[in-house]
Each structure stands twice: as structure tokens, then as C-alpha cells.
């Protein structure tokens, strides 16, 4: 709650500079898409889905997992429009490193990608490089951050969230004496927390960006 509240204040600061923070859900489990995101649709979606064609399938998957007394994770996307140039440092205070730290500090987050992310490891240098044209960069594989510093392109982060470990399904464990045992988490627990975590990710992105903006102004 504290992070989301602070993020709301941070977004008020960013709005004064026409910097927009958007987010949504790209995947529930393995159901979703890697492109064609609709952030306007996400605002009205019950689960903040970014893809109208996959929303119902994602809802069905959550219900299926619930009926199996299980849980499921997914992928959230956080997107910054109108990012200023020059935020961050090349070594000790890289913008992407601080963003990754902020996202990984959220409970349940297990991986963070900036721009092309893991796909970059499968590309050649020529394919991955964002070549510069007269009007700006031709592509945005860097996700708006080069050498730890924002380059003015949209900042894009993919946040991977694990399934909640507290489930009704019986699992193996040990008791306090080290003997084999079983456990089943009774009571209320989340089936899929990612729609809520999505908004926490958005808040943390806003906080980090605002912090860098204030830091840049103080150094200037």
C-alpha cells in the first residue's frame, strides 16, 4: 500500500513533465502475447490484460487453476512514455539496474527484463543495435536505456511474477523434527496475484524515475 501511495505522488510529479507511466498484464501463465499491447484496454480489463484477444482465455486459466486448488504467475509490462534523456549513470547508478532492483524488491517477482531482455542474448550485434536515424533511433531493443542512461526512447520493463506458494493442493514437507510430512494451506489465499502486483510495478517505476529526475536537478 505504501509503495502504491508513494507511486501516486510520483506520477503527479511526472505528469507535470508529460511523462506517462502505463502498465498491464502480458501473460497469465503461458497465455498472452509479446506485442500489440493495448494499454487503454488494460485500464478497463478486470485483470489489466493488455490483449483483448487473450483476456477471456487468461480469466479461464485463472479459474481452471483455482478449481485445481493451485496458483499461477505471469508477466507484467511497465511502459514509460516521453522519458527524458540523461537519467542514470554509466556505472554505479545505472537507471536499468535501479529499476531492476526496485522490481525485484516486490514480493513474488523473480525476473526483470529491460527492452529486448533475454532475447538480446540470441541476437547478433547488428540485429540488437538501435541504429540512429535523423529522427531518432530506428528500433528500441535497449528499452530506452543505453549504458545505464535513458536515451529518450520509451522505457519498457517486463516483470516476471511467480505463482503464489500458498495453495490448497497437498504438498510434501517435513515437520519440526525433520520427519516427512504433508501440508495444505487452508483459508483464503491468492490464486493469481499478478493483476495487483502489476500496479505495484507501475508505482515503483514512477518512484524510481521521479527519484532520478530530482537527483538530476540537484546535480545540475
CSV table of C-alpha atoms in Angstrom, one decimal:
chain,number,residue,atom,x,y,z
A,1,UNK,CA,0.0,0.0,0.0
A,2,UNK,CA,2.8,2.4,0.9
A,3,UNK,CA,4.5,1.8,-2.5
A,4,UNK,CA,1.4,2.4,-4.4
A,5,UNK,CA,0.6,5.6,-2.4
A,6,UNK,CA,4.1,6.9,-3.0
A,7,UNK,CA,3.8,6.0,-6.7
A,8,UNK,CA,0.7,8.0,-7.0
A,9,UNK,CA,2.6,11.1,-5.7
A,10,UNK,CA,5.5,10.3,-8.0
A,11,UNK,CA,3.1,10.2,-11.0
A,12,UNK,CA,1.8,13.6,-10.1
A,13,UNK,CA,5.3,14.9,-10.5
A,14,UNK,CA,5.9,13.0,-13.7
A,15,UNK,CA,2.6,14.3,-15.2
A,16,UNK,CA,3.8,17.8,-14.8
A,17,UNK,CA,6.5,16.9,-17.3
A,18,UNK,CA,4.1,14.9,-19.5
A,19,UNK,CA,5.9,11.7,-18.6
A,20,UNK,CA,3.3,8.8,-18.7
A,21,UNK,CA,3.6,5.6,-16.8
A,22,UNK,CA,1.5,2.7,-18.2
A,23,UNK,CA,1.2,-1.0,-17.2
A,24,UNK,CA,-0.7,-4.1,-17.8
A,25,UNK,CA,-0.6,-7.9,-17.9
A,26,UNK,CA,1.0,-9.6,-20.9
A,27,UNK,CA,0.8,-13.2,-19.7
A,28,UNK,CA,-1.1,-15.3,-17.3
A,29,UNK,CA,0.9,-18.5,-17.2
A,30,UNK,CA,1.8,-19.1,-20.8
A,31,UNK,CA,-1.3,-17.4,-22.2
A,32,UNK,CA,-0.7,-14.0,-23.8
A,33,UNK,CA,1.3,-12.1,-26.3
A,34,UNK,CA,4.7,-10.4,-26.7
A,35,UNK,CA,3.4,-7.5,-28.8
A,36,UNK,CA,0.4,-5.4,-29.9
A,37,UNK,CA,-0.3,-4.2,-26.3
A,38,UNK,CA,-3.4,-2.1,-25.7
A,39,UNK,CA,-2.8,-0.1,-22.6
A,40,UNK,CA,-6.2,1.7,-22.9
A,41,UNK,CA,-7.9,-1.7,-22.9
A,42,UNK,CA,-5.9,-2.7,-19.8
A,43,UNK,CA,-7.4,0.1,-17.9
A,44,UNK,CA,-10.9,-1.4,-18.3
A,45,UNK,CA,-9.9,-5.0,-18.1
A,46,UNK,CA,-10.8,-6.8,-14.8
A,47,UNK,CA,-7.3,-8.4,-14.8
A,48,UNK,CA,-5.5,-5.5,-16.5
A,49,UNK,CA,-5.0,-7.6,-19.6
A,50,UNK,CA,-3.1,-5.9,-22.4
A,51,UNK,CA,-4.5,-8.1,-25.2
A,52,UNK,CA,-8.3,-8.2,-25.8
A,53,UNK,CA,-8.0,-11.4,-27.8
A,54,UNK,CA,-6.4,-13.2,-24.8
A,55,UNK,CA,-8.2,-11.7,-21.9
A,56,UNK,CA,-11.0,-14.3,-21.6
A,57,UNK,CA,-8.5,-17.1,-22.1
A,58,UNK,CA,-6.4,-15.7,-19.2
A,59,UNK,CA,-9.5,-15.4,-17.0
A,60,UNK,CA,-10.4,-19.0,-17.8
A,61,UNK,CA,-6.9,-20.1,-16.9
A,62,UNK,CA,-7.1,-18.4,-13.5
A,63,UNK,CA,-10.5,-20.2,-12.9
A,64,UNK,CA,-9.1,-23.5,-14.1
A,65,UNK,CA,-6.1,-23.3,-11.7
A,66,UNK,CA,-8.4,-22.2,-8.8
A,67,UNK,CA,-10.6,-25.3,-9.3
A,68,UNK,CA,-7.4,-27.4,-9.2
A,69,UNK,CA,-6.5,-25.8,-5.8
A,70,UNK,CA,-3.4,-24.4,-7.3
A,71,UNK,CA,-1.9,-21.0,-8.3
A,72,UNK,CA,-0.3,-19.3,-11.3
A,73,UNK,CA,2.0,-16.5,-12.2
A,74,UNK,CA,2.5,-14.3,-15.2
A,75,UNK,CA,4.3,-11.3,-16.8
A,76,UNK,CA,3.5,-7.6,-16.2
A,77,UNK,CA,4.7,-4.8,-18.6
A,78,UNK,CA,5.6,-1.4,-17.4
A,79,UNK,CA,6.0,1.3,-20.1
A,80,UNK,CA,7.2,4.9,-19.8
A,81,UNK,CA,6.2,7.4,-22.5
A,82,UNK,CA,8.1,10.7,-23.0
A,83,UNK,CA,11.1,9.6,-21.0
A,84,UNK,CA,13.7,12.4,-20.6
A,85,UNK,CA,17.2,12.0,-21.9
A,86,UNK,CA,20.2,11.6,-19.5
A,87,UNK,CA,18.7,9.9,-16.4
A,88,UNK,CA,21.1,7.5,-14.6
A,89,UNK,CA,24.8,6.9,-14.6
A,90,UNK,CA,27.1,4.6,-16.7
A,91,UNK,CA,28.5,2.6,-13.8
A,92,UNK,CA,27.4,3.0,-10.2
A,93,UNK,CA,23.9,4.2,-10.5
A,94,UNK,CA,22.6,2.7,-13.8
A,95,UNK,CA,18.9,3.5,-14.4
A,96,UNK,CA,18.2,0.0,-15.6
A,97,UNK,CA,20.0,-1.5,-12.5
A,98,UNK,CA,18.0,0.6,-10.1
A,99,UNK,CA,14.7,-0.2,-12.0
A,100,UNK,CA,15.6,-3.9,-11.8
A,101,UNK,CA,16.3,-3.7,-8.1
A,102,UNK,CA,13.0,-1.9,-7.4
A,103,UNK,CA,11.0,-4.5,-9.3
A,104,UNK,CA,12.9,-7.4,-7.7
A,105,UNK,CA,12.1,-6.0,-4.3
A,106,UNK,CA,8.4,-6.7,-4.9
A,107,UNK,CA,7.2,-9.9,-3.4
A,108,UNK,CA,6.8,-12.7,-6.0
A,109,UNK,CA,9.0,-11.1,-8.7
A,110,UNK,CA,11.6,-13.5,-10.0
A,111,UNK,CA,13.0,-11.8,-13.1
A,112,UNK,CA,13.1,-8.4,-14.8
A,113,UNK,CA,13.8,-7.6,-18.5
A,114,UNK,CA,14.6,-4.2,-20.0
A,115,UNK,CA,13.8,-3.8,-23.7
A,116,UNK,CA,14.7,-7.0,-25.6
A,117,UNK,CA,15.8,-8.6,-22.4
A,118,UNK,CA,16.7,-12.2,-22.7
A,119,UNK,CA,16.1,-12.1,-26.4
A,120,UNK,CA,19.1,-9.9,-26.8
A,121,UNK,CA,21.3,-12.9,-26.0
A,122,UNK,CA,20.1,-14.6,-29.1
A,123,UNK,CA,20.7,-11.7,-31.5
A,124,UNK,CA,23.9,-10.5,-33.3
A,125,UNK,CA,25.3,-7.1,-32.5
A,126,UNK,CA,23.9,-5.8,-35.8
A,127,UNK,CA,20.4,-7.1,-35.0
A,128,UNK,CA,20.4,-5.8,-31.4
A,129,UNK,CA,21.9,-2.4,-32.0
A,130,UNK,CA,19.4,0.5,-32.1
A,131,UNK,CA,20.7,2.3,-35.2
A,132,UNK,CA,20.4,6.1,-35.2
A,133,UNK,CA,18.5,8.0,-37.9
A,134,UNK,CA,17.8,11.7,-38.4
A,135,UNK,CA,14.6,11.5,-36.4
A,136,UNK,CA,15.9,9.2,-33.7
A,137,UNK,CA,16.6,5.6,-33.1
A,138,UNK,CA,15.3,3.1,-35.7
A,139,UNK,CA,14.5,0.4,-33.0
A,140,UNK,CA,14.3,0.2,-29.3
A,141,UNK,CA,15.9,-3.1,-28.3
A,142,UNK,CA,17.6,-1.2,-25.4
A,143,UNK,CA,14.2,-0.4,-23.8
A,144,UNK,CA,15.0,3.3,-23.6
A,145,UNK,CA,18.2,2.8,-21.6
A,146,UNK,CA,21.7,2.7,-23.1
A,147,UNK,CA,24.9,2.2,-20.9
A,148,UNK,CA,22.7,2.8,-17.8
A,149,UNK,CA,21.4,6.2,-19.1
A,150,UNK,CA,18.0,7.0,-20.5
A,151,UNK,CA,18.2,7.9,-24.2
A,152,UNK,CA,14.7,9.5,-24.7
A,153,UNK,CA,13.0,6.4,-26.1
A,154,UNK,CA,10.2,4.7,-24.3
A,155,UNK,CA,11.4,2.7,-21.2
A,156,UNK,CA,9.9,-0.8,-21.3
A,157,UNK,CA,10.3,-3.4,-18.5
A,158,UNK,CA,8.9,-6.9,-18.4
A,159,UNK,CA,8.4,-8.2,-14.8
A,160,UNK,CA,8.0,-12.0,-14.3
A,161,UNK,CA,6.0,-13.0,-11.3
A,162,UNK,CA,6.0,-16.5,-9.7
A,163,UNK,CA,2.8,-18.4,-8.7
A,164,UNK,CA,1.8,-17.8,-5.0
A,165,UNK,CA,3.3,-20.7,-3.0
A,166,UNK,CA,0.4,-20.9,-0.5
A,167,UNK,CA,-2.0,-23.4,-2.2
A,168,UNK,CA,-4.7,-25.7,-1.0
A,169,UNK,CA,-3.2,-28.6,-3.0
A,170,UNK,CA,-1.3,-31.1,-0.7
A,171,UNK,CA,2.5,-30.8,-0.9
A,172,UNK,CA,5.4,-32.6,0.7
A,173,UNK,CA,7.3,-31.0,3.5
A,174,UNK,CA,9.0,-32.0,6.8
A,175,UNK,CA,7.9,-31.4,10.4
A,176,UNK,CA,9.9,-29.6,13.1
A,177,UNK,CA,11.8,-32.9,13.8
A,178,UNK,CA,12.8,-33.3,10.2
A,179,UNK,CA,10.4,-36.2,9.5
A,180,UNK,CA,8.5,-36.4,6.2
A,181,UNK,CA,5.1,-34.7,6.3
A,182,UNK,CA,2.5,-33.1,4.1
A,183,UNK,CA,1.0,-29.6,4.1
A,184,UNK,CA,-2.1,-27.9,2.6
A,185,UNK,CA,-2.7,-24.2,3.1
A,186,UNK,CA,-6.2,-23.7,4.4
A,187,UNK,CA,-8.2,-20.5,4.4
A,188,UNK,CA,-8.2,-17.6,1.9
A,189,UNK,CA,-5.2,-17.2,-0.4
A,190,UNK,CA,-4.5,-15.8,-3.8
A,191,UNK,CA,-4.8,-17.8,-7.0
A,192,UNK,CA,-3.1,-15.2,-9.2
A,193,UNK,CA,-1.7,-12.1,-7.5
A,194,UNK,CA,-0.2,-10.6,-10.7
A,195,UNK,CA,-3.1,-8.2,-11.6
A,196,UNK,CA,-2.4,-6.4,-8.2
A,197,UNK,CA,1.4,-6.7,-8.4
A,198,UNK,CA,1.1,-5.1,-11.8
A,199,UNK,CA,0.0,-1.8,-10.2
A,200,UNK,CA,2.9,-2.1,-7.6
A,201,UNK,CA,5.3,-2.4,-10.5
A,202,UNK,CA,3.9,0.7,-12.1
A,203,UNK,CA,4.2,2.6,-8.8
A,204,UNK,CA,7.9,1.5,-8.4
A,205,UNK,CA,8.7,2.6,-11.9
A,206,UNK,CA,7.2,6.0,-11.2
A,207,UNK,CA,9.1,6.3,-7.9
A,208,UNK,CA,12.5,5.4,-9.5
A,209,UNK,CA,12.0,7.7,-12.4
A,210,UNK,CA,11.0,10.6,-10.1
A,211,UNK,CA,14.0,10.0,-7.9
A,212,UNK,CA,16.3,10.1,-10.9
A,213,UNK,CA,14.7,13.3,-12.1
A,214,UNK,CA,15.1,15.0,-8.7
A,215,UNK,CA,18.7,13.7,-8.5
A,216,UNK,CA,19.5,15.1,-11.9
A,217,UNK,CA,18.1,18.5,-11.0
A,218,UNK,CA,20.1,18.6,-7.7
A,219,UNK,CA,23.3,17.7,-9.5
A,220,UNK,CA,22.6,20.3,-12.2
